[in-house]
XYZ file of C-alpha atoms in Angstrom:
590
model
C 199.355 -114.344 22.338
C 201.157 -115.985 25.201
C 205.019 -114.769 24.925
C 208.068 -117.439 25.994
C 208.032 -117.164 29.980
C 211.331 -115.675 31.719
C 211.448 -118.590 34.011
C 212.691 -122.188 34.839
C 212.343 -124.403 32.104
C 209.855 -126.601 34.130
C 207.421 -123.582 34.767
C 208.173 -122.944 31.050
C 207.125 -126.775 30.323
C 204.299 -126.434 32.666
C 202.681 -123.212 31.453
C 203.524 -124.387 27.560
C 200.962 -127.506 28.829
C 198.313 -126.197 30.331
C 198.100 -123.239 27.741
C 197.757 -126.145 25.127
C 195.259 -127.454 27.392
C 193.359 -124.407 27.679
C 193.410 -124.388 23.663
C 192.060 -128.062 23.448
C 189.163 -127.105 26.280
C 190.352 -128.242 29.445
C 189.240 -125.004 31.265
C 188.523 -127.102 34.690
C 191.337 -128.039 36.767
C 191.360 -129.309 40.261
C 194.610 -130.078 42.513
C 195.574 -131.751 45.548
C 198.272 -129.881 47.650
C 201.906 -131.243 47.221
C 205.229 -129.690 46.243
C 206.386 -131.761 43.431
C 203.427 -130.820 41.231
C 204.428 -126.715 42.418
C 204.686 -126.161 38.215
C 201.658 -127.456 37.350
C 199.617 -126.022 40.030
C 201.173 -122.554 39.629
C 200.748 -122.176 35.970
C 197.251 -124.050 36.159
C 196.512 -120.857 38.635
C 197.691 -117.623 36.365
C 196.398 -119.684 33.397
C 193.910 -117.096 31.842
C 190.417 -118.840 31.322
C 190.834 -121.809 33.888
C 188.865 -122.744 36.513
C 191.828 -124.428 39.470
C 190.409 -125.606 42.853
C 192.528 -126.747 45.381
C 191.095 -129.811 47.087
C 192.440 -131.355 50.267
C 192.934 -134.881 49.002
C 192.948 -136.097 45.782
C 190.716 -139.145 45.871
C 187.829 -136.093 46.320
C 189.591 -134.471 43.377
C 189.209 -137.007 41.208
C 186.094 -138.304 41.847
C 185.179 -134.295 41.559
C 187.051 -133.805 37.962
C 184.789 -137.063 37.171
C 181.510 -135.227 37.915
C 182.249 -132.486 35.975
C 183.369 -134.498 32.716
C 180.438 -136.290 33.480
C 178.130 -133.255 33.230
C 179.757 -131.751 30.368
C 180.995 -134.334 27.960
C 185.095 -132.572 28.284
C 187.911 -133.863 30.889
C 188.858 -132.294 33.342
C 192.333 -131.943 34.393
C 193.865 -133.998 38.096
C 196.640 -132.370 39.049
C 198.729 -134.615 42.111
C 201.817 -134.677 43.791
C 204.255 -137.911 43.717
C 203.493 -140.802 45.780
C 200.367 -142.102 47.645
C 198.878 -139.097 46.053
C 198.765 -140.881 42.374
C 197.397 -144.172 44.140
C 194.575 -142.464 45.573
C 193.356 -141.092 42.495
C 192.391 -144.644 41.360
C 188.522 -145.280 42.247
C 187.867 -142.215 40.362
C 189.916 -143.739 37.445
C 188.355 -147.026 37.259
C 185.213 -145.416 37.226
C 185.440 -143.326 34.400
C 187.307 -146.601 32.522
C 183.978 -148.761 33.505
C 181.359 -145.699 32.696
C 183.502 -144.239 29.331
C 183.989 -140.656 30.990
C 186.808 -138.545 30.000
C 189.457 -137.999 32.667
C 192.808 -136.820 32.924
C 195.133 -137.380 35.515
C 198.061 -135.645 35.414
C 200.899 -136.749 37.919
C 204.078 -135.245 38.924
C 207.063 -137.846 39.531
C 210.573 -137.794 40.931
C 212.874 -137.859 38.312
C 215.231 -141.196 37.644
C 218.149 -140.224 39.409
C 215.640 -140.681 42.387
C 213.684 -143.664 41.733
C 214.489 -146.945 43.173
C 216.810 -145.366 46.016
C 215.031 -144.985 49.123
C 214.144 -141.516 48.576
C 211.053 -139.726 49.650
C 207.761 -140.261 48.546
C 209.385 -142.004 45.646
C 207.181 -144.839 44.076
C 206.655 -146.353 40.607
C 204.371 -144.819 38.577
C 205.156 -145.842 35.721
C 201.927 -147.021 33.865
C 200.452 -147.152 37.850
C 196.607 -147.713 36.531
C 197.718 -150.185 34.106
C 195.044 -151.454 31.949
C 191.914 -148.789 33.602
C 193.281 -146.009 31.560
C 192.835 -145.397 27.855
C 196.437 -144.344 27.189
C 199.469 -143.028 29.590
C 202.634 -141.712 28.391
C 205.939 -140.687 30.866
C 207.341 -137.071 30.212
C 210.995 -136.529 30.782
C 212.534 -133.815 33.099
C 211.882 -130.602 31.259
C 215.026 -129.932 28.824
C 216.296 -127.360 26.504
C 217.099 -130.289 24.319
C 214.104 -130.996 23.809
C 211.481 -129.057 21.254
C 208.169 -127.798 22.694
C 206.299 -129.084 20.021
C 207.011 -132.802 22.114
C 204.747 -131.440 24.795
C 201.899 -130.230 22.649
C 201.803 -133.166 20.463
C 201.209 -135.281 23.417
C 198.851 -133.239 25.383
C 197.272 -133.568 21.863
C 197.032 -136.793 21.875
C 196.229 -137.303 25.437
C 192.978 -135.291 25.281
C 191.939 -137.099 21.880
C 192.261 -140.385 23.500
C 190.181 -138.897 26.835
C 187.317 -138.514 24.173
C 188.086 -140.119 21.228
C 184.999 -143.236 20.225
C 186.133 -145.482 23.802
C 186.247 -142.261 26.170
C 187.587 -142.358 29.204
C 190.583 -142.152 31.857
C 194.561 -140.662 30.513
C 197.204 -140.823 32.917
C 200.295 -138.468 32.172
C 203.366 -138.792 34.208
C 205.766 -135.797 34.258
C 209.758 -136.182 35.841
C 210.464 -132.683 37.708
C 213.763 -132.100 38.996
C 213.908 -129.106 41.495
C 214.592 -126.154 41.432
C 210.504 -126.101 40.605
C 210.535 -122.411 39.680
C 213.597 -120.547 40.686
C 216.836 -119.924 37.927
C 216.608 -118.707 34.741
C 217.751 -121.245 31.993
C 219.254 -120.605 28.531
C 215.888 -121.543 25.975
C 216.630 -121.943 22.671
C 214.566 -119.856 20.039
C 212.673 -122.711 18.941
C 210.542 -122.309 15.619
C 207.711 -124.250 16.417
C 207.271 -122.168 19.727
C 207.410 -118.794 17.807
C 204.713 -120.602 15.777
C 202.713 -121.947 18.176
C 203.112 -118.379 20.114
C 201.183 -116.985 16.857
C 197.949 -118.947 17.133
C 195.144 -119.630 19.608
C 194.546 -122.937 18.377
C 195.880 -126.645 19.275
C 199.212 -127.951 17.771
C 197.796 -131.004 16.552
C 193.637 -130.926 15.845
C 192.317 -134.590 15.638
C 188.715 -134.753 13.923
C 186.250 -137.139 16.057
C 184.547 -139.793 13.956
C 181.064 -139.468 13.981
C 179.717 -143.027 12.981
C 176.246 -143.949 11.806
C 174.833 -146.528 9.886
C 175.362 -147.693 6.477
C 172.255 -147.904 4.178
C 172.482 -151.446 4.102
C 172.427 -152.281 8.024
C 169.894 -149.278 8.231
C 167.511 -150.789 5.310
C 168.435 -154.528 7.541
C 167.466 -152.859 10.860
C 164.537 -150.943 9.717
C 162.562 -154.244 8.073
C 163.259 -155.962 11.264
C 161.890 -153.427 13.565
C 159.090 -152.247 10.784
C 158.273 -156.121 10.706
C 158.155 -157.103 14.798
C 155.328 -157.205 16.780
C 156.783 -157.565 20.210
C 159.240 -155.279 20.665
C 160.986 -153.793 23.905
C 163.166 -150.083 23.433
C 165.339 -150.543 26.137
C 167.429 -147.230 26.910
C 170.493 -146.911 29.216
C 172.812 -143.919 29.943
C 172.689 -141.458 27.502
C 174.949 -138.702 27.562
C 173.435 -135.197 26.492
C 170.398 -133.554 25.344
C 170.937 -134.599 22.151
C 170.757 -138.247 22.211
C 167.712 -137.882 24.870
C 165.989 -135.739 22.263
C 166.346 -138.288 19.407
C 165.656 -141.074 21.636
C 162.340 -139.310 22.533
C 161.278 -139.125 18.615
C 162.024 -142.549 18.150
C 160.107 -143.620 21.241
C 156.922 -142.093 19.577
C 157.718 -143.472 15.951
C 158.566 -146.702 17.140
C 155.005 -146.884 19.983
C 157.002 -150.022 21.723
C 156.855 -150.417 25.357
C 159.770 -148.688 26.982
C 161.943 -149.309 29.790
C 164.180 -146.390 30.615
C 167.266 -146.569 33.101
C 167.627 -143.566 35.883
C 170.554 -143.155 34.391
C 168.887 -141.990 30.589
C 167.468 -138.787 31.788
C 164.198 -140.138 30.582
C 163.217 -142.039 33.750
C 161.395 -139.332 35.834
C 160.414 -137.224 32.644
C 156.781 -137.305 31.014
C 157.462 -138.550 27.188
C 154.176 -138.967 26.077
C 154.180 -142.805 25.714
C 154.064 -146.105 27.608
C 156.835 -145.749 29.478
C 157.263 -149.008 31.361
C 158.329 -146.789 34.618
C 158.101 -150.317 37.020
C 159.339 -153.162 34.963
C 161.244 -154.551 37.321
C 158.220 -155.248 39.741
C 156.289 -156.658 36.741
C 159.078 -159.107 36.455
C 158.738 -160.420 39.921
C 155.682 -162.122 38.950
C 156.643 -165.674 36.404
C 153.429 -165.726 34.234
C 153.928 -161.857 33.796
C 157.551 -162.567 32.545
C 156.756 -165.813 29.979
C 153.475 -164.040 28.453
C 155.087 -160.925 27.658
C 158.433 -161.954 26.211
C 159.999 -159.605 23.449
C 160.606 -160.851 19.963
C 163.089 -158.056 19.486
C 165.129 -155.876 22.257
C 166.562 -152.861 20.753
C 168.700 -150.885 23.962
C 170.128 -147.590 23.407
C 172.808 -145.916 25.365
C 174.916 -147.390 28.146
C 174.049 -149.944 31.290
C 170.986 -150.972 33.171
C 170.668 -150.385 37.060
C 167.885 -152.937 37.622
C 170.020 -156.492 37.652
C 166.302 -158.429 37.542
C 166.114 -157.233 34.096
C 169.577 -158.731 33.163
C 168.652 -161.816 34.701
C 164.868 -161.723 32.884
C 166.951 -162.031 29.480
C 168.839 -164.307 30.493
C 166.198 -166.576 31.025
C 164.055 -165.356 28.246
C 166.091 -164.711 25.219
C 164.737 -162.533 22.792
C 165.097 -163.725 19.639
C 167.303 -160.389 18.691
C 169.286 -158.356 21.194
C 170.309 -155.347 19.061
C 172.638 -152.898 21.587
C 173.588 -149.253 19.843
C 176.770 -147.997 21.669
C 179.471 -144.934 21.448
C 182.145 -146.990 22.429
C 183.590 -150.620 21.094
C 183.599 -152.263 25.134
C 181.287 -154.938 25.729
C 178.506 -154.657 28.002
C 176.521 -158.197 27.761
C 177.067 -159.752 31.642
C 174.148 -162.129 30.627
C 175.852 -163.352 26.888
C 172.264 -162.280 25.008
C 173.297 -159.213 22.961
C 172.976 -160.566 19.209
C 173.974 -157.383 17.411
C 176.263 -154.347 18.820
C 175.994 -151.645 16.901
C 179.480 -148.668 17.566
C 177.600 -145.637 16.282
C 176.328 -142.594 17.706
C 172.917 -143.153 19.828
C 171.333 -139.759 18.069
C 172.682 -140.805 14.868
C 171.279 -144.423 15.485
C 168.014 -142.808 16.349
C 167.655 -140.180 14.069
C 167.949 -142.394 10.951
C 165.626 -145.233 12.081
C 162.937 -142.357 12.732
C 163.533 -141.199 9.180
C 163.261 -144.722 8.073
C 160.658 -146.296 9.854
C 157.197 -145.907 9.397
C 154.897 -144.676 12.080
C 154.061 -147.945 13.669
C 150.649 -148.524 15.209
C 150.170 -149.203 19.031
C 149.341 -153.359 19.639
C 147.475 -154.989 21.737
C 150.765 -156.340 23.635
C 151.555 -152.665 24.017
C 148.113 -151.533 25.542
C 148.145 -154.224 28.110
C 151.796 -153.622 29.591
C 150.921 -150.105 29.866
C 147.862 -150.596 31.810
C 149.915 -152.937 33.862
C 152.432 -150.804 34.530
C 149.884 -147.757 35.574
C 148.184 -149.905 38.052
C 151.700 -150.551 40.153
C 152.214 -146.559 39.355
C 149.252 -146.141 41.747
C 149.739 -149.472 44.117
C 153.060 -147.749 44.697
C 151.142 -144.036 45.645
C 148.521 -145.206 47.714
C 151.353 -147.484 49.483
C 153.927 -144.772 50.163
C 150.683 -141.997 51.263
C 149.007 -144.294 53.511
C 152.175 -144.932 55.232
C 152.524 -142.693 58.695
C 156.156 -142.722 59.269
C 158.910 -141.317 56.816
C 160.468 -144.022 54.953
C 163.144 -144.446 52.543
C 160.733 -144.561 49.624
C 159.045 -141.587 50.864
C 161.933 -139.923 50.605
C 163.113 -140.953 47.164
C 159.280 -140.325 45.728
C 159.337 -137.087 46.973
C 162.064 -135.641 45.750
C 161.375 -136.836 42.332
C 157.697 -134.801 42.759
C 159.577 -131.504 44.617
C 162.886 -131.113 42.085
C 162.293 -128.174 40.143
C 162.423 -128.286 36.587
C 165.980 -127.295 35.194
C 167.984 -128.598 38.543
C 170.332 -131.388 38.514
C 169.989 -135.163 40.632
C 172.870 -137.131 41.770
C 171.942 -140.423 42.837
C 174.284 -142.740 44.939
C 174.703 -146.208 44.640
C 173.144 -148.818 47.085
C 169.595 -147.775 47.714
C 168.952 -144.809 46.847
C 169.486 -145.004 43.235
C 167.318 -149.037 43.392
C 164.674 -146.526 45.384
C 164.540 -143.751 42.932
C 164.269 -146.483 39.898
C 161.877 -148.468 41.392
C 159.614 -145.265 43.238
C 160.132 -142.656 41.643
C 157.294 -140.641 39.299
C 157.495 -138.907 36.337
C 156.734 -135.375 35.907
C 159.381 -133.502 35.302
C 161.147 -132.767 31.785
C 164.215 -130.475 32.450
C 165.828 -133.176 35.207
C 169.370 -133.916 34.647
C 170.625 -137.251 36.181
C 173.489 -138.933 36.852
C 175.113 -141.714 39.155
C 178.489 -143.699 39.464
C 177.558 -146.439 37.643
C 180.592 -147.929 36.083
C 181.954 -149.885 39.225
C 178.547 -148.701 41.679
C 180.898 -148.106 44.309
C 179.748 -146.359 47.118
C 183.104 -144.344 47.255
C 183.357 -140.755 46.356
C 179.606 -139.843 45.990
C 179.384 -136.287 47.596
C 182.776 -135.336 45.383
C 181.196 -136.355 42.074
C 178.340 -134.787 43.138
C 179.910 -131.617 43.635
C 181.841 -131.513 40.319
C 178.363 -132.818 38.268
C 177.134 -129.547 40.261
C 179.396 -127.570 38.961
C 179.409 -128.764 35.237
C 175.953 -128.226 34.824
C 176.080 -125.162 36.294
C 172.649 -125.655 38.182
C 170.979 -126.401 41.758
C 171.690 -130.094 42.190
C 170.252 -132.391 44.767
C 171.992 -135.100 46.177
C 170.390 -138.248 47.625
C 172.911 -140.077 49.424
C 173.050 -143.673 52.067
C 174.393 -142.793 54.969
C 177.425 -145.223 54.499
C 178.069 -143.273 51.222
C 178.261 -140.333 53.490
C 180.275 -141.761 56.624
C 182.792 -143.074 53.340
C 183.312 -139.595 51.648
C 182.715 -137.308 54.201
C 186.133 -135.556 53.661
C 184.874 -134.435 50.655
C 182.355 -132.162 52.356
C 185.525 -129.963 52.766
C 185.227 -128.895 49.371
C 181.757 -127.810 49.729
C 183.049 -124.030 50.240
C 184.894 -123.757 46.744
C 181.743 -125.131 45.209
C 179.979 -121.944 43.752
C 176.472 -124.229 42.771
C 174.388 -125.197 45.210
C 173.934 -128.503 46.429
C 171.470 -129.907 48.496
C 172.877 -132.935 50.364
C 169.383 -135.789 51.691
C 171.315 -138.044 53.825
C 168.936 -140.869 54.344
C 170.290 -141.650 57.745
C 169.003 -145.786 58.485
C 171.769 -146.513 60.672
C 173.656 -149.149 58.661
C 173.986 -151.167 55.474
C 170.034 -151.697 54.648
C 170.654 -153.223 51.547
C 171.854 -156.422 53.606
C 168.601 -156.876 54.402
C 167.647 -157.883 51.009
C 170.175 -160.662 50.435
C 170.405 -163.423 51.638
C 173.086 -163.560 54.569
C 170.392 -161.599 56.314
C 169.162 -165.427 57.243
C 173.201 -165.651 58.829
C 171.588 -164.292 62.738
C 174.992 -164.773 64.121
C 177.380 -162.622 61.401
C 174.746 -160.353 60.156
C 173.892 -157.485 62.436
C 177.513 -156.902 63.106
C 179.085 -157.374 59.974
C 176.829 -156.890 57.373
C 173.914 -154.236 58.211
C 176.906 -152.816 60.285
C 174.544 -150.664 63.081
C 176.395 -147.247 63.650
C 175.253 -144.237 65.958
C 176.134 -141.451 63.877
C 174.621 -138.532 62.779
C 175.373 -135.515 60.891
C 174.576 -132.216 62.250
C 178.465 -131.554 63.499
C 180.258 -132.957 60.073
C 177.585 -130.033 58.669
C 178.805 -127.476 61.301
C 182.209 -128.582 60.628
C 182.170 -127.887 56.949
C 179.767 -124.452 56.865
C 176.982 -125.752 55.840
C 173.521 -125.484 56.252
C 171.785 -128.439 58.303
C 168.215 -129.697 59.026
C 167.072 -132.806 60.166
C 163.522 -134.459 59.267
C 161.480 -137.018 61.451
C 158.774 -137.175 59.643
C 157.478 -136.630 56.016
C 156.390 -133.072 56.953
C 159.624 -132.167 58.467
C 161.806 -133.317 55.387
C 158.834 -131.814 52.545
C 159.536 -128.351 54.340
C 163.647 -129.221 54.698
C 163.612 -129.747 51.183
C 161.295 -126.639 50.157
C 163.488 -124.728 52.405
C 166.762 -125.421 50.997
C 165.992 -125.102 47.514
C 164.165 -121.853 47.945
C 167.378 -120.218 49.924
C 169.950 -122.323 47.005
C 172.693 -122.552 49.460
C 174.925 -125.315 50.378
C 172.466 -127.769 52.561
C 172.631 -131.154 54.123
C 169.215 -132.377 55.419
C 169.256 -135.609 57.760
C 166.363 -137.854 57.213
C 166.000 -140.081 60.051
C 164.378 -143.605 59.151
C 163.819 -147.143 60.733
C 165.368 -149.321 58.026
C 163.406 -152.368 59.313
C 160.321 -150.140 58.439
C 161.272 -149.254 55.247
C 162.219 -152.448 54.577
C 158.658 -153.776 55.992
C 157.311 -151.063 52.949
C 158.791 -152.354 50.416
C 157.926 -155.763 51.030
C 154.510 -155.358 51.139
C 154.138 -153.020 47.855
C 156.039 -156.170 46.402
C 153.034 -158.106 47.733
C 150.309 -155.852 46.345
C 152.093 -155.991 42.612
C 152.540 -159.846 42.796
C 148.721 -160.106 43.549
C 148.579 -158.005 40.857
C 149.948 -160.334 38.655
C 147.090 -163.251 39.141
C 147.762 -165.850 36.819
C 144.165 -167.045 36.725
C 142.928 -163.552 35.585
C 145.962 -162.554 33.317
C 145.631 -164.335 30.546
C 148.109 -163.225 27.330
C 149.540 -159.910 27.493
């Protein structure tokens, strides 16, 4: 048992925390250099059982603490220093507040005496993320006044509210007076330490609700499903192996057509069913999108990447919209949901496969799949017969090469619109992730790094280059990452995804400020940093990068070189082939 430290009462406070920490699972910590947080980071660093990583700035440490809570489901612990430090922790904080992921950022402060004089790296943090975070609360300079049982009460708290049924962000700020360490203080023999001393367990143990349906909305939900004849499962992010394994059994109860986001885990796996792997190119075509309009949308799990689905029910209400959802925020940009259902996806799933009978496969059913397999292989023979490496060359590839029980980080822009709309599916054991609460393109290669490290696995990372150029600081911490990671930097020379919108038509603003045309590459950031580096011209050159790096499972950044106006030439003639597809004349109703 952990004995009363002979120290100063704020490495007392601060060991007293992050021992209560430890208890309540909070065994990752990562730090940004400072001297005001000197407590924190030195009793995070002799605490028994916990993982601390210094990281150089703390935007890459939060974004990195993010990864990891989003791998494993628990928060990890932010520790900063006073000042700018605190502010730059805040992309990583509004991204776990948009996407529900635990996080908990703790801050050291100046104490009163201090604020609001001029002093040094003095700001106001009090409440400083405002509204992003799920609770904050201010500590007081540490005190002999004041009874530890204050502290583990509100570390208590603070970690219940990080995961607690609307997970995501806690922001505790903590006074510190100097001395940080030196002097040893008079400490009274408080009870409740000599208590707390006598136990390995929390202070204060909240018990997570666990919510599922009532009989009476399951027996509601189960005629109207049981009853339907055009139904859509539409699945989102899903959070663990659980819910994807009870989604899975209800896909093959239920024998609806399903669209799966990238995000579900279910995307580039082979379930067994119609999975509707391409339904945003079906929806390009209008007949396509009228003739096969859902009577009922049930979605599971969190958001959809693909926005022409959101705008597809928008214009073609279904007439229910039932959304099942961990967490009471609204996600309904398009004002269609009917239903929202706060319950546990597995739960949710479980009990409708219990309820439900096994429901044949329709006619409507049949003919989307076939649909959807003929774009499978317009897409196939598209990418193949193309010479030069392209963007979704890349992205198809690496969903064919990733070895079963790896991990994928996708980044936002392209990549993660190639990998939905290219990728195939034949791989089971794929974790997969991506930042999309806010789909910034901020922080990528640090989330990717701490999803790395919570899952414990070889992860790949495909990444724009302006994702890279944005966070390559945070290659820095690619030496205190002990899991590989495989960095594809798909290297186009600007902002490609420009050329998809319409101020591409703007000739006179939209080279320079919009595709942005840079000259960089990445070989010395790579040589900079320690790690590996290879650079691919063409499709055999990046199939052997990528074999090579995941057969040696060392820390790798492979260049792929590609003309974005070709790629973007690719993809606008597959989206040619699928409309043709989509003949009204020979159609007829789906």
């Amino acid at each position: 048992m952990p004995q009363q430290p002979q120290c100063s009462l704020n490495l007392a406070w601060a060991q007293w925390m992050v021992e209560e920490l430890y208890r309540l699972g909070c065994r990752r910590f990562y730090m940004g250099c400072g001297s005001r947080s000197t407590p924190l980071t030195v009793a995070a660093a002799r605490q028994i059982g916990v993982e601390a990583t210094l990281c150089y700035d703390e935007r890459g440490a939060a974004f990195r603490a993010l990864g990891y809570a989003r791998a494993t489901g628990q928060a990890a612990v932010v520790v900063t220093t006073s000042g700018t430090a605190v502010a730059n922790c805040m992309p990583a904080v509004v991204e776990a507040s948009q996407d529900g992921i635990p996080l908990l950022i703790f801050t050291a402060d100046r104490p009163p005496e201090l604020l609001d004089t001029g002093a040094n790296q003095a700001i106001d943090q009090t409440r400083f993320f405002g509204t992003t975070v799920r609770w904050q609360f201010e500590l007081p300079c540490a005190t002999a006044e004041i009874d530890p049982a204050f502290l583990w009460t509100t570390l208590d708290q603070a970690v219940y509210r990080c995961h607690g049924l609307d997970p995501g962000p806690v922001h505790l700020n903590w006074q510190i007076r100097e001395p940080f360490l030196s002097g040893l203080e008079p400490q009274p023999q408080w009870e409740s330490l000599r208590t707390w001393q006598a136990q390995d367990t929390p202070w204060t143990t909240y018990t997570q609700a666990s919510p599922q349906l009532d009989d009476e909305t399951l027996s509601r939900l189960s005629q109207l499903i049981q009853q339907t004849e055009k139904g859509l499962l539409m699945v989102g992010r899903l959070d663990n192996d659980c819910d994807r394994q009870a989604v899975r059994d209800l896909i093959h109860r239920l024998n609806w057509p399903v669209y799966a986001d990238l995000t579900s885990g279910l995307r580039l796996a082979e379930v067994g069913t119609h999975m509707m792997r391409h339904f945003d190119q079906e929806l390009m075509e209008k007949s396509f999108s009228e003739s096969c309009r859902p009577q009922v949308v049930l979605h599971l799990g969190g958001r959809i990447t693909s926005k022409r689905v959101g705008l597809y029910f928008q214009e073609y209400r279904p007439d229910h919209y039932l959304v099942v959802q961990d967490t009471p925020r609204r996600y309904d940009p398009i004002h269609c949901v009917t239903e929202r259902i706060q319950a546990s996806v597995a739960h949710v799933a479980s009990q409708l496969v219990n309820a439900l009978e096994q429901k044949l496969l329709t006619d409507w059913s049949q003919a989307i799949s076939v649909k959807a397999q003929t774009i499978q292989e317009i897409i196939a023979k598209s990418i193949e017969s193309e010479s030069s490496l392209s963007e979704p060359y890349v992205t198809r590839r690496v969903s064919e090469m990733i070895p079963e029980g790896t991990a994928l980080f996708v980044s936002n822009s392209m990549p993660i619109r190639d990998v939905d709309l290219y990728g195939t599916a034949n791989r089971s054991d794929i974790k997969v992730a991506a930042n999309r609460g806010a789909s910034g393109i901020d922080g990528i290669v640090a989330t990717a790094l701490g999803w790395a490290e919570g899952n414990d696995c070889v992860t790949t990372l495909l990444i724009g280059d302006m994702a890279l150029i944005h966070d390559s600081s945070s290659l820095s911490m690619l030496a205190s990452c002990k899991t590989p990671v495989i960095i594809i930097a798909i290297n186009n020379h600007g902002s490609g995804i420009f050329r998809f919108l319409p101020i591409a038509q703007e000739e006179d603003v939209f080279q320079e400020y919009f595709l942005a045309p840079h000259a960089c590459n990445f070989q010395g950031l790579a040589q900079t940093f320690g790690c590996d580096y290879a650079l691919a011209l063409t499709k055999t050159e990046f199939d052997q990068a990528y074999q090579t790096a995941l057969a040696q499972q060392k820390q790798c950044l492979i260049e792929v070189e590609v003309d974005g106006q070709e790629s973007f030439a690719l993809r606008k003639s597959m989206k040619q082939k699928i409309l043709a597809l989509f003949d009204p004349t020979k159609m007829g109703d789906c």
